[in-house]
Amino acid sequence: MIVINETYAKILETAYRLFAEHGIDKTSLSMIAKEVGISKPAIYYHFLSKDMLIDVLFEEIKKEIDFPKSFSIQDYTKDNFEAKLLADGYRMIEEQRQDDYFPRVLNEYMIRGSRNELKYEQRLHVVIEGFANGFEELLTHGAKLGVIPGERITAKAHMLTMVIDNIGNCMLIGLKFNYKEIWEEAAKACFGAKGKQVKKPLS
Amino acid sequence: MIVINETYAKILETAYRLFAEHGIDKTSLSMIAKEVGISKPAIYYHFLSKDMLIDVLFEEIKKEIDFPKSFSIQDYTKDNFEAKLLADGYRMIEEQRQDDYFPRVLNEYMIRGSRNELKYEQRLHVVIEGFANGFEELLTHGAKLGVIPGERITAKAHMLTMVIDNIGNCMLIGLKFNYKEIWEEAAKACFGAKGKQVKKPLS
DNA sequence: GTCTATAAGTTGATAGAC
DNA sequence: GTCTATCAACTTATAGAC
């Protein structure tokens, strides 16, 4: 978050934290102002309304979500494909385990999108479809390499999206599942019956 | 929902609908009273507080969630196992497509559980674990019948739980995925390499 | 059981001084 | 840019009549 104005950035950061802790609806501008150390009307100098603040924060958050950040397709080769798909998933799970502010806030926008608020709905599509398309691209790459069956790539990609996304949700409510193993099952399903090929022909 | 008192039931039903439409936080007791056709203080005769109303409704909702309702293990045989697992999933997806009030409200409680409100957190565990355990039981049954590999049953069951649950979430925000195909990929993953056995020796 | 009236507090937002 | 003072509108909740 590179912002010119100091206070502007502080307000956004504080809103982010408080939204995660209490939810958007139950976070008032007074609470934010108090934490930042300014008066409530001062917020209105930087943001037109609470709604605008919520909006701007969502735009900032969206920038942080990026499929290529977690799964860099160009690094996947015929030999490392399965291992790398597993490892990248593990890493994503581990990242969520450490910072639960992010998925919490994203969840807040998710629930807003699930209502009739169209503006969030459409923007959330971009987020999830980003992952769905990313996985589809990755699996297509795998099919070209010959490590993944070429059929039903889209369905498989979406299945992976469902799993990795819901792992985050379940961690949020404190469910103690073995998420690495769950990801392994989902990932393995993409390789089909022919998945058990040469394992370590590397170097 | 079989309740003795008329107004009591009306309040609960109206709360259910309004919670789904506007979220719990943005649904006031005035809104509920207005829709029911009574005055706001009348609600306090039936419920100690808004919190108690939220609590009671959650208990009612929990009764509606029941794994055996969607997947009745005793009906799964060696011959129909894969087909039935698919069909039951399809039916669940179809049910969600028709009534989106239910998942919406459940989502409201989910997000409450993801905060620090311990009472919801623990009760939500019961809900999801109900499905996780149900799938585990079902797959164990499948392993006994010889249609499912006996290893990693728990991980597979949890993977199915992640998928079926998140399909609901994605439908909620209006994502137009092919959910039947997604479920097929998840289900097929449980059968492993040996899954391609006799298909129609039935009748 | 349901009402009117009202308390006590919070909210998002604005006016206007500095 | 930030403040104090203030607003109208809402909230949950209670007192007490019928």
CSV table of C-alpha atoms (C1' of nucleotides) in Angstrom, one decimal:
chain,number,residue,atom,x,y,z
A,1,MET,CA,0.0,0.0,0.0
A,2,ILE,CA,2.0,3.0,-1.2
A,3,VAL,CA,0.0,6.1,-0.5
A,4,ILE,CA,1.1,9.7,-0.6
A,5,ASN,CA,-0.8,11.0,2.4
A,6,GLU,CA,0.1,9.8,5.9
A,7,THR,CA,-3.3,10.1,7.6
A,8,TYR,CA,-5.1,8.7,4.5
A,9,ALA,CA,-2.9,5.5,4.8
A,10,LYS,CA,-3.4,5.3,8.5
A,11,ILE,CA,-7.1,5.4,8.1
A,12,LEU,CA,-7.1,2.6,5.5
A,13,GLU,CA,-4.8,0.4,7.6
A,14,THR,CA,-6.9,0.9,10.7
A,15,ALA,CA,-10.1,0.3,8.9
A,16,TYR,CA,-8.5,-2.9,7.5
A,17,ARG,CA,-7.7,-4.2,11.0
A,18,LEU,CA,-11.0,-3.2,12.6
A,19,PHE,CA,-13.0,-4.6,9.7
A,20,ALA,CA,-11.2,-7.9,10.2
A,21,GLU,CA,-11.7,-7.9,14.0
A,22,HIS,CA,-15.3,-6.7,14.2
A,23,GLY,CA,-16.8,-6.8,10.7
A,24,ILE,CA,-17.5,-3.8,8.5
A,25,ASP,CA,-21.0,-3.1,9.9
A,26,LYS,CA,-19.9,-3.1,13.5
A,27,THR,CA,-16.9,-0.9,12.8
A,28,SER,CA,-17.9,2.7,13.2
A,29,LEU,CA,-16.0,5.8,11.9
A,30,SER,CA,-15.7,6.8,15.6
A,31,MET,CA,-13.8,3.6,16.3
A,32,ILE,CA,-11.5,4.2,13.4
A,33,ALA,CA,-10.9,7.8,14.3
A,34,LYS,CA,-10.1,6.9,17.9
A,35,GLU,CA,-7.5,4.3,16.8
A,36,VAL,CA,-5.9,6.6,14.3
A,37,GLY,CA,-5.8,9.4,16.9
A,38,ILE,CA,-7.9,11.9,15.0
A,39,SER,CA,-11.5,13.2,15.2
A,40,LYS,CA,-14.3,11.6,13.3
A,41,PRO,CA,-14.9,14.5,10.9
A,42,ALA,CA,-11.3,14.4,9.9
A,43,ILE,CA,-12.0,11.1,8.1
A,44,TYR,CA,-14.5,13.0,5.9
A,45,TYR,CA,-11.7,15.2,4.6
A,46,HIS,CA,-10.0,12.0,3.2
A,47,PHE,CA,-13.1,10.0,2.3
A,48,LEU,CA,-16.5,11.2,1.0
A,49,SER,CA,-18.4,8.6,3.1
A,50,LYS,CA,-18.0,5.4,5.0
A,51,ASP,CA,-19.2,3.6,1.8
A,52,MET,CA,-16.4,5.2,-0.2
A,53,LEU,CA,-13.8,4.2,2.5
A,54,ILE,CA,-15.1,0.6,2.2
A,55,ASP,CA,-14.9,0.8,-1.6
A,56,VAL,CA,-11.3,2.2,-1.6
A,57,LEU,CA,-10.1,-0.5,0.8
A,58,PHE,CA,-11.6,-3.2,-1.4
A,59,GLU,CA,-9.7,-1.9,-4.4
A,60,GLU,CA,-6.5,-2.0,-2.3
A,61,ILE,CA,-7.2,-5.6,-1.1
A,62,LYS,CA,-7.9,-6.8,-4.6
A,63,LYS,CA,-4.4,-5.8,-5.7
A,64,GLU,CA,-3.0,-8.3,-3.1
A,65,ILE,CA,-4.9,-11.2,-4.5
A,66,ASP,CA,-3.0,-12.6,-7.5
A,67,PHE,CA,-2.9,-16.1,-8.7
A,68,PRO,CA,0.6,-15.8,-10.3
A,69,LYS,CA,1.9,-14.8,-6.9
A,70,SER,CA,1.1,-18.2,-5.5
A,71,PHE,CA,1.4,-20.4,-8.6
A,72,SER,CA,4.0,-19.2,-11.2
A,73,ILE,CA,3.2,-21.3,-14.3
A,74,GLN,CA,6.5,-20.7,-16.0
A,75,ASP,CA,8.3,-22.6,-13.3
A,76,TYR,CA,6.2,-25.8,-13.8
A,77,THR,CA,8.1,-28.5,-15.8
A,78,LYS,CA,7.3,-32.0,-16.7
A,79,ASP,CA,9.4,-33.3,-13.9
A,80,ASN,CA,8.4,-31.0,-11.1
A,81,PHE,CA,4.8,-30.5,-11.9
A,82,GLU,CA,3.0,-32.6,-9.3
A,83,ALA,CA,5.5,-31.8,-6.6
A,84,LYS,CA,5.3,-28.1,-7.4
A,85,LEU,CA,1.5,-28.0,-7.4
A,86,LEU,CA,1.6,-29.6,-4.0
A,87,ALA,CA,4.3,-27.3,-2.6
A,88,ASP,CA,2.6,-24.1,-3.9
A,89,GLY,CA,-0.6,-25.2,-2.3
A,90,TYR,CA,1.2,-25.9,1.0
A,91,ARG,CA,2.7,-22.4,0.9
A,92,MET,CA,-0.7,-20.8,0.3
A,93,ILE,CA,-2.1,-22.7,3.3
A,94,GLU,CA,0.8,-21.7,5.5
A,95,GLU,CA,0.4,-18.0,4.5
A,96,GLN,CA,-3.2,-18.1,5.5
A,97,ARG,CA,-2.3,-19.7,8.8
A,98,GLN,CA,0.0,-16.8,9.6
A,99,ASP,CA,-2.1,-13.8,8.5
A,100,ASP,CA,-5.8,-14.3,9.2
A,101,TYR,CA,-6.7,-10.6,8.8
A,102,PHE,CA,-6.7,-10.8,5.1
A,103,PRO,CA,-9.1,-13.7,4.6
A,104,ARG,CA,-11.3,-12.2,7.3
A,105,VAL,CA,-11.7,-8.9,5.5
A,106,LEU,CA,-12.1,-10.7,2.2
A,107,ASN,CA,-14.9,-12.6,3.8
A,108,GLU,CA,-16.6,-9.4,4.8
A,109,TYR,CA,-16.6,-8.3,1.2
A,110,MET,CA,-17.7,-11.7,0.2
A,111,ILE,CA,-20.8,-11.6,2.3
A,112,ARG,CA,-21.6,-8.1,1.0
A,113,GLY,CA,-21.3,-9.5,-2.5
A,114,SER,CA,-23.7,-12.3,-1.6
A,115,ARG,CA,-26.4,-9.8,-0.9
A,116,ASN,CA,-27.8,-7.7,-3.6
A,117,GLU,CA,-25.0,-5.3,-3.7
A,118,LEU,CA,-24.0,-5.6,-7.3
A,119,LYS,CA,-20.8,-3.6,-7.2
A,120,TYR,CA,-19.2,-6.1,-4.8
A,121,GLU,CA,-20.6,-9.1,-6.5
A,122,GLN,CA,-19.0,-8.3,-9.8
A,123,ARG,CA,-15.7,-7.4,-8.3
A,124,LEU,CA,-15.7,-10.7,-6.3
A,125,HIS,CA,-16.2,-12.6,-9.5
A,126,VAL,CA,-13.0,-11.1,-10.7
A,127,VAL,CA,-11.2,-12.4,-7.6
A,128,ILE,CA,-12.4,-16.0,-7.7
A,129,GLU,CA,-12.4,-16.2,-11.5
A,130,GLY,CA,-8.8,-15.1,-11.3
A,131,PHE,CA,-7.9,-18.2,-9.4
A,132,ALA,CA,-10.2,-20.4,-11.5
A,133,ASN,CA,-8.6,-19.1,-14.7
A,134,GLY,CA,-5.2,-19.4,-13.2
A,135,PHE,CA,-5.6,-23.0,-12.4
A,136,GLU,CA,-7.1,-23.7,-15.8
A,137,GLU,CA,-4.1,-22.2,-17.4
A,138,LEU,CA,-1.8,-24.2,-15.2
A,139,LEU,CA,-3.5,-27.5,-15.9
A,140,THR,CA,-3.6,-26.7,-19.6
A,141,HIS,CA,0.2,-26.2,-19.4
A,142,GLY,CA,0.4,-29.5,-17.6
A,143,ALA,CA,-1.6,-31.2,-20.4
A,144,LYS,CA,0.8,-29.9,-22.9
A,145,LEU,CA,3.7,-31.3,-20.9
A,146,GLY,CA,1.8,-34.6,-20.9
A,147,VAL,CA,1.6,-34.9,-17.1
A,148,ILE,CA,-2.2,-34.2,-17.0
A,149,PRO,CA,-5.0,-35.8,-19.0
A,150,GLY,CA,-6.4,-33.2,-21.4
A,151,GLU,CA,-10.0,-33.8,-20.7
A,152,ARG,CA,-12.2,-31.8,-18.3
A,153,ILE,CA,-9.5,-29.3,-17.5
A,154,THR,CA,-12.0,-26.6,-16.6
A,155,ALA,CA,-13.9,-28.7,-14.1
A,156,LYS,CA,-10.6,-29.8,-12.5
A,157,ALA,CA,-9.4,-26.2,-12.2
A,158,HIS,CA,-12.7,-25.2,-10.6
A,159,MET,CA,-12.5,-28.1,-8.2
A,160,LEU,CA,-9.0,-27.0,-7.1
A,161,THR,CA,-10.4,-23.4,-6.7
A,162,MET,CA,-13.2,-24.7,-4.5
A,163,VAL,CA,-10.8,-26.6,-2.3
A,164,ILE,CA,-8.1,-24.0,-1.8
A,165,ASP,CA,-10.6,-21.3,-1.2
A,166,ASN,CA,-12.7,-23.2,1.4
A,167,ILE,CA,-9.5,-24.3,3.2
A,168,GLY,CA,-9.1,-20.7,4.1
A,169,ASN,CA,-12.7,-20.4,5.3
A,170,CYS,CA,-12.4,-23.4,7.5
A,171,MET,CA,-9.2,-22.3,9.0
A,172,LEU,CA,-10.9,-19.0,9.8
A,173,ILE,CA,-13.5,-20.6,12.0
A,174,GLY,CA,-10.8,-22.7,13.7
A,175,LEU,CA,-11.5,-26.1,12.3
A,176,LYS,CA,-8.5,-28.3,12.9
A,177,PHE,CA,-8.4,-30.4,9.7
A,178,ASN,CA,-5.3,-31.7,8.1
A,179,TYR,CA,-5.4,-29.1,5.3
A,180,LYS,CA,-2.2,-30.3,3.6
A,181,GLU,CA,-3.7,-33.8,3.1
A,182,ILE,CA,-6.9,-32.3,1.8
A,183,TRP,CA,-4.9,-30.3,-0.8
A,184,GLU,CA,-3.0,-33.4,-1.7
A,185,GLU,CA,-6.2,-35.3,-2.5
A,186,ALA,CA,-7.5,-32.4,-4.6
A,187,ALA,CA,-4.2,-32.0,-6.5
A,188,LYS,CA,-3.8,-35.7,-7.1
A,189,ALA,CA,-7.2,-35.9,-8.6
A,190,CYS,CA,-6.0,-33.8,-11.5
A,191,PHE,CA,-3.4,-36.3,-12.6
A,192,GLY,CA,-5.9,-39.1,-13.2
A,193,ALA,CA,-4.9,-42.7,-13.6
A,194,LYS,CA,-1.8,-42.0,-15.5
A,195,GLY,CA,-0.4,-39.8,-12.6
A,196,LYS,CA,1.8,-42.5,-11.2
A,197,GLN,CA,4.6,-42.0,-13.7
A,198,VAL,CA,8.4,-41.4,-13.2
A,199,LYS,CA,8.9,-39.6,-10.0
A,200,LYS,CA,12.5,-38.6,-9.6
A,201,PRO,CA,14.3,-38.5,-12.9
A,202,LEU,CA,15.6,-35.1,-12.0
A,203,SER,CA,19.3,-34.3,-11.9
B,1,MET,CA,-40.2,-25.5,12.6
B,2,ILE,CA,-43.1,-26.6,14.8
B,3,VAL,CA,-43.6,-24.0,17.4
B,4,ILE,CA,-46.5,-23.7,19.8
B,5,ASN,CA,-46.9,-19.9,19.8
B,6,GLU,CA,-48.1,-18.2,16.6
B,7,THR,CA,-46.3,-14.8,17.0
B,8,TYR,CA,-43.2,-16.5,18.3
B,9,ALA,CA,-43.0,-18.5,15.1
B,10,LYS,CA,-43.8,-15.5,12.9
B,11,ILE,CA,-41.0,-13.5,14.5
B,12,LEU,CA,-38.5,-16.3,13.9
B,13,GLU,CA,-39.6,-16.8,10.3
B,14,THR,CA,-39.4,-13.1,9.5
B,15,ALA,CA,-36.0,-12.8,11.2
B,16,TYR,CA,-34.8,-15.7,9.1
B,17,ARG,CA,-36.0,-14.0,5.9
B,18,LEU,CA,-34.7,-10.5,6.8
B,19,PHE,CA,-31.3,-11.9,8.0
B,20,ALA,CA,-30.9,-13.6,4.7
B,21,GLU,CA,-31.8,-10.4,2.7
B,22,HIS,CA,-30.0,-7.8,4.7
B,23,GLY,CA,-27.6,-9.6,7.1
B,24,ILE,CA,-28.1,-9.9,10.8
B,25,ASP,CA,-26.4,-6.6,11.7
B,26,LYS,CA,-28.5,-4.6,9.3
B,27,THR,CA,-31.7,-6.1,10.4
B,28,SER,CA,-33.3,-4.2,13.3
B,29,LEU,CA,-36.0,-5.3,15.6
B,30,SER,CA,-38.2,-2.5,14.1
B,31,MET,CA,-37.9,-4.1,10.7
B,32,ILE,CA,-38.9,-7.5,12.0
B,33,ALA,CA,-41.8,-6.0,14.1
B,34,LYS,CA,-43.0,-4.1,11.1
B,35,GLU,CA,-43.0,-7.2,8.8
B,36,VAL,CA,-44.7,-9.3,11.4
B,37,GLY,CA,-47.3,-6.7,12.1
B,38,ILE,CA,-46.6,-6.1,15.7
B,39,SER,CA,-44.9,-3.4,17.7
B,40,LYS,CA,-41.2,-3.6,18.6
B,41,PRO,CA,-41.6,-4.1,22.3
B,42,ALA,CA,-43.8,-7.1,21.6
B,43,ILE,CA,-40.7,-8.9,20.4
B,44,TYR,CA,-39.3,-8.6,23.9
B,45,TYR,CA,-42.2,-10.5,25.3
B,46,HIS,CA,-41.0,-13.5,23.3
B,47,PHE,CA,-37.3,-13.0,23.2
B,48,LEU,CA,-35.1,-11.6,26.0
B,49,SER,CA,-32.9,-9.6,23.5
B,50,LYS,CA,-31.9,-9.5,19.9
B,51,ASP,CA,-28.9,-11.7,20.8
B,52,MET,CA,-31.2,-14.3,22.2
B,53,LEU,CA,-33.4,-14.2,19.0
B,54,ILE,CA,-30.3,-14.7,16.9
B,55,ASP,CA,-29.3,-17.6,19.1
B,56,VAL,CA,-32.7,-19.3,19.0
B,57,LEU,CA,-32.8,-19.0,15.2
B,58,PHE,CA,-29.4,-20.6,14.9
B,59,GLU,CA,-30.5,-23.6,16.9
B,60,GLU,CA,-33.5,-23.9,14.6
B,61,ILE,CA,-31.3,-23.7,11.5
B,62,LYS,CA,-28.9,-26.3,12.8
B,63,LYS,CA,-31.7,-28.8,12.9
B,64,GLU,CA,-32.2,-28.4,9.2
B,65,ILE,CA,-28.6,-29.3,8.4
B,66,ASP,CA,-28.2,-33.0,8.4
B,67,PHE,CA,-25.8,-35.1,6.4
B,68,PRO,CA,-28.0,-38.2,6.3
B,69,LYS,CA,-30.8,-36.1,4.7
B,70,SER,CA,-28.6,-35.6,1.7
B,71,PHE,CA,-26.6,-38.8,1.7
B,72,SER,CA,-28.3,-41.9,3.1
B,73,ILE,CA,-25.4,-44.3,3.6
B,74,GLN,CA,-27.6,-47.4,3.9
B,75,ASP,CA,-28.8,-47.0,0.3
B,76,TYR,CA,-25.2,-47.2,-1.1
B,77,THR,CA,-24.3,-50.6,-2.6
B,78,LYS,CA,-21.3,-51.9,-4.5
B,79,ASP,CA,-23.2,-51.4,-7.7
B,80,ASN,CA,-24.7,-48.0,-7.3
B,81,PHE,CA,-22.0,-46.3,-5.2
B,82,GLU,CA,-20.4,-44.0,-7.7
B,83,ALA,CA,-23.7,-43.2,-9.4
B,84,LYS,CA,-25.4,-42.5,-6.1
B,85,LEU,CA,-22.6,-40.3,-4.8
B,86,LEU,CA,-22.9,-38.2,-7.9
B,87,ALA,CA,-26.7,-38.1,-7.9
B,88,ASP,CA,-26.9,-37.1,-4.2
B,89,GLY,CA,-24.4,-34.3,-4.8
B,90,TYR,CA,-26.4,-33.1,-7.8
B,91,ARG,CA,-29.5,-33.0,-5.7
B,92,MET,CA,-27.8,-31.0,-3.0
B,93,ILE,CA,-26.6,-28.5,-5.6
B,94,GLU,CA,-30.1,-28.3,-7.0
B,95,GLU,CA,-31.6,-27.7,-3.6
B,96,GLN,CA,-29.3,-24.8,-3.0
B,97,ARG,CA,-30.1,-23.3,-6.4
B,98,GLN,CA,-33.8,-23.2,-5.4
B,99,ASP,CA,-33.6,-21.9,-1.8
B,100,ASP,CA,-30.8,-19.4,-1.3
B,101,TYR,CA,-32.2,-18.1,1.9
B,102,PHE,CA,-30.8,-21.0,3.8
B,103,PRO,CA,-27.1,-20.7,2.8
B,104,ARG,CA,-27.3,-16.9,3.1
B,105,VAL,CA,-28.4,-17.1,6.7
B,106,LEU,CA,-25.9,-19.9,7.4
B,107,ASN,CA,-23.2,-17.6,6.0
B,108,GLU,CA,-24.3,-14.9,8.4
B,109,TYR,CA,-23.6,-17.2,11.3
B,110,MET,CA,-20.4,-18.4,9.7
B,111,ILE,CA,-19.0,-15.0,9.6
B,112,ARG,CA,-20.0,-14.4,13.2
B,113,GLY,CA,-18.2,-17.6,14.1
B,114,SER,CA,-15.1,-16.5,12.3
B,115,ARG,CA,-14.9,-13.6,14.7
B,116,ASN,CA,-14.1,-14.0,18.3
B,117,GLU,CA,-17.6,-15.1,19.2
B,118,LEU,CA,-16.8,-18.5,20.7
B,119,LYS,CA,-20.4,-19.7,21.0
B,120,TYR,CA,-21.0,-19.6,17.3
B,121,GLU,CA,-17.5,-20.9,16.5
B,122,GLN,CA,-18.0,-24.1,18.4
B,123,ARG,CA,-21.5,-24.7,17.1
B,124,LEU,CA,-20.4,-24.2,13.5
B,125,HIS,CA,-17.8,-26.8,14.0
B,126,VAL,CA,-20.6,-29.2,14.7
B,127,VAL,CA,-22.2,-28.3,11.4
B,128,ILE,CA,-19.2,-28.8,9.1
B,129,GLU,CA,-17.8,-31.7,11.1
B,130,GLY,CA,-21.2,-33.3,10.6
B,131,PHE,CA,-20.6,-33.3,6.9
B,132,ALA,CA,-17.0,-34.2,7.2
B,133,ASN,CA,-17.8,-37.2,9.4
B,134,GLY,CA,-20.7,-38.2,7.2
B,135,PHE,CA,-18.5,-38.3,4.2
B,136,GLU,CA,-15.9,-40.3,6.1
B,137,GLU,CA,-18.5,-42.8,7.2
B,138,LEU,CA,-19.8,-43.1,3.6
B,139,LEU,CA,-16.3,-43.6,2.2
B,140,THR,CA,-15.5,-46.1,4.9
B,141,HIS,CA,-18.6,-48.0,3.8
B,142,GLY,CA,-17.4,-47.7,0.2
B,143,ALA,CA,-14.0,-49.2,1.2
B,144,LYS,CA,-15.8,-52.1,2.9
B,145,LEU,CA,-17.7,-52.7,-0.3
B,146,GLY,CA,-14.5,-52.6,-2.2
B,147,VAL,CA,-15.3,-49.7,-4.5
B,148,ILE,CA,-13.0,-47.2,-2.7
B,149,PRO,CA,-9.3,-47.6,-1.8
B,150,GLY,CA,-9.0,-47.9,1.9
B,151,GLU,CA,-6.3,-45.3,2.3
B,152,ARG,CA,-6.6,-41.6,3.2
B,153,ILE,CA,-10.3,-41.9,3.7
B,154,THR,CA,-10.4,-38.9,6.1
B,155,ALA,CA,-8.5,-36.6,3.7
B,156,LYS,CA,-10.9,-37.6,0.8
B,157,ALA,CA,-13.9,-37.0,3.0
B,158,HIS,CA,-12.7,-33.6,4.0
B,159,MET,CA,-11.9,-32.7,0.3
B,160,LEU,CA,-15.5,-33.6,-0.6
B,161,THR,CA,-16.7,-31.4,2.3
B,162,MET,CA,-14.6,-28.4,1.0
B,163,VAL,CA,-16.0,-28.8,-2.5
B,164,ILE,CA,-19.7,-29.3,-1.7
B,165,ASP,CA,-19.6,-26.5,0.8
B,166,ASN,CA,-17.9,-24.0,-1.4
B,167,ILE,CA,-20.1,-24.7,-4.3
B,168,GLY,CA,-22.9,-23.2,-2.2
B,169,ASN,CA,-20.8,-20.1,-1.4
B,170,CYS,CA,-20.0,-19.6,-5.1
B,171,MET,CA,-23.6,-20.0,-6.2
B,172,LEU,CA,-24.5,-17.4,-3.6
B,173,ILE,CA,-22.3,-14.7,-5.1
B,174,GLY,CA,-23.7,-15.6,-8.5
B,175,LEU,CA,-20.7,-17.3,-10.1
B,176,LYS,CA,-21.9,-19.3,-13.2
B,177,PHE,CA,-19.7,-22.3,-12.9
B,178,ASN,CA,-20.6,-25.8,-14.0
B,179,TYR,CA,-21.1,-27.1,-10.5
B,180,LYS,CA,-22.2,-30.6,-11.5
B,181,GLU,CA,-18.9,-31.1,-13.3
B,182,ILE,CA,-17.0,-29.8,-10.4
B,183,TRP,CA,-18.7,-32.2,-8.1
B,184,GLU,CA,-18.0,-35.0,-10.5
B,185,GLU,CA,-14.3,-34.3,-10.4
B,186,ALA,CA,-14.3,-34.3,-6.6
B,187,ALA,CA,-16.3,-37.5,-6.4
B,188,LYS,CA,-14.3,-39.3,-9.0
B,189,ALA,CA,-11.1,-38.5,-7.1
B,190,CYS,CA,-12.3,-40.7,-4.2
B,191,PHE,CA,-12.4,-43.9,-6.4
B,192,GLY,CA,-8.7,-43.8,-7.3
B,193,ALA,CA,-7.1,-45.7,-10.2
B,194,LYS,CA,-9.3,-48.7,-9.6
B,195,GLY,CA,-12.5,-46.7,-9.9
B,196,LYS,CA,-13.1,-47.8,-13.5
B,197,GLN,CA,-14.7,-51.0,-12.7
B,198,VAL,CA,-18.0,-52.6,-13.9
B,199,LYS,CA,-20.5,-49.9,-14.5
B,200,LYS,CA,-23.9,-51.4,-15.1
B,201,PRO,CA,-24.1,-55.0,-13.7
B,202,LEU,CA,-27.4,-53.8,-12.1
B,203,SER,CA,-30.7,-55.6,-12.5
C,1,DG,C1',-49.7,-10.4,24.9
C,2,DT,C1',-49.6,-6.2,22.9
C,3,DC,C1',-49.6,-1.5,23.1
C,4,DT,C1',-47.7,3.8,23.6
C,5,DA,C1',-44.2,6.5,25.3
C,6,DT,C1',-39.7,7.1,26.2
C,7,DA,C1',-34.9,6.4,27.8
C,8,DA,C1',-30.1,6.3,26.7
C,9,DG,C1',-27.0,5.6,23.4
C,10,DT,C1',-24.9,5.2,18.7
C,11,DT,C1',-24.5,6.1,14.0
C,12,DG,C1',-23.2,8.7,9.5
C,13,DA,C1',-22.7,13.1,8.2
C,14,DT,C1',-22.4,18.5,8.1
C,15,DA,C1',-21.3,23.6,9.5
C,16,DG,C1',-18.1,26.5,10.4
C,17,DA,C1',-13.9,28.1,13.2
C,18,DC,C1',-8.8,27.9,13.1
D,1,DG,C1',-6.2,19.3,7.6
D,2,DT,C1',-8.1,19.0,11.7
D,3,DC,C1',-11.0,20.6,15.2
D,4,DT,C1',-15.6,21.4,18.2
D,5,DA,C1',-20.3,21.4,18.1
D,6,DT,C1',-24.3,19.7,16.4
D,7,DC,C1',-27.8,17.1,13.6
D,8,DA,C1',-31.4,13.9,12.4
D,9,DA,C1',-32.0,9.3,12.3
D,10,DC,C1',-31.6,5.2,14.0
D,11,DT,C1',-30.6,1.5,17.5
D,12,DT,C1',-31.6,-1.8,21.7
D,13,DA,C1',-34.2,-1.9,25.5
D,14,DT,C1',-37.5,-0.7,29.4
D,15,DA,C1',-41.8,1.3,32.1
D,16,DG,C1',-46.2,0.9,32.6
D,17,DA,C1',-51.2,1.1,30.8
D,18,DC,C1',-54.8,-2.0,29.0
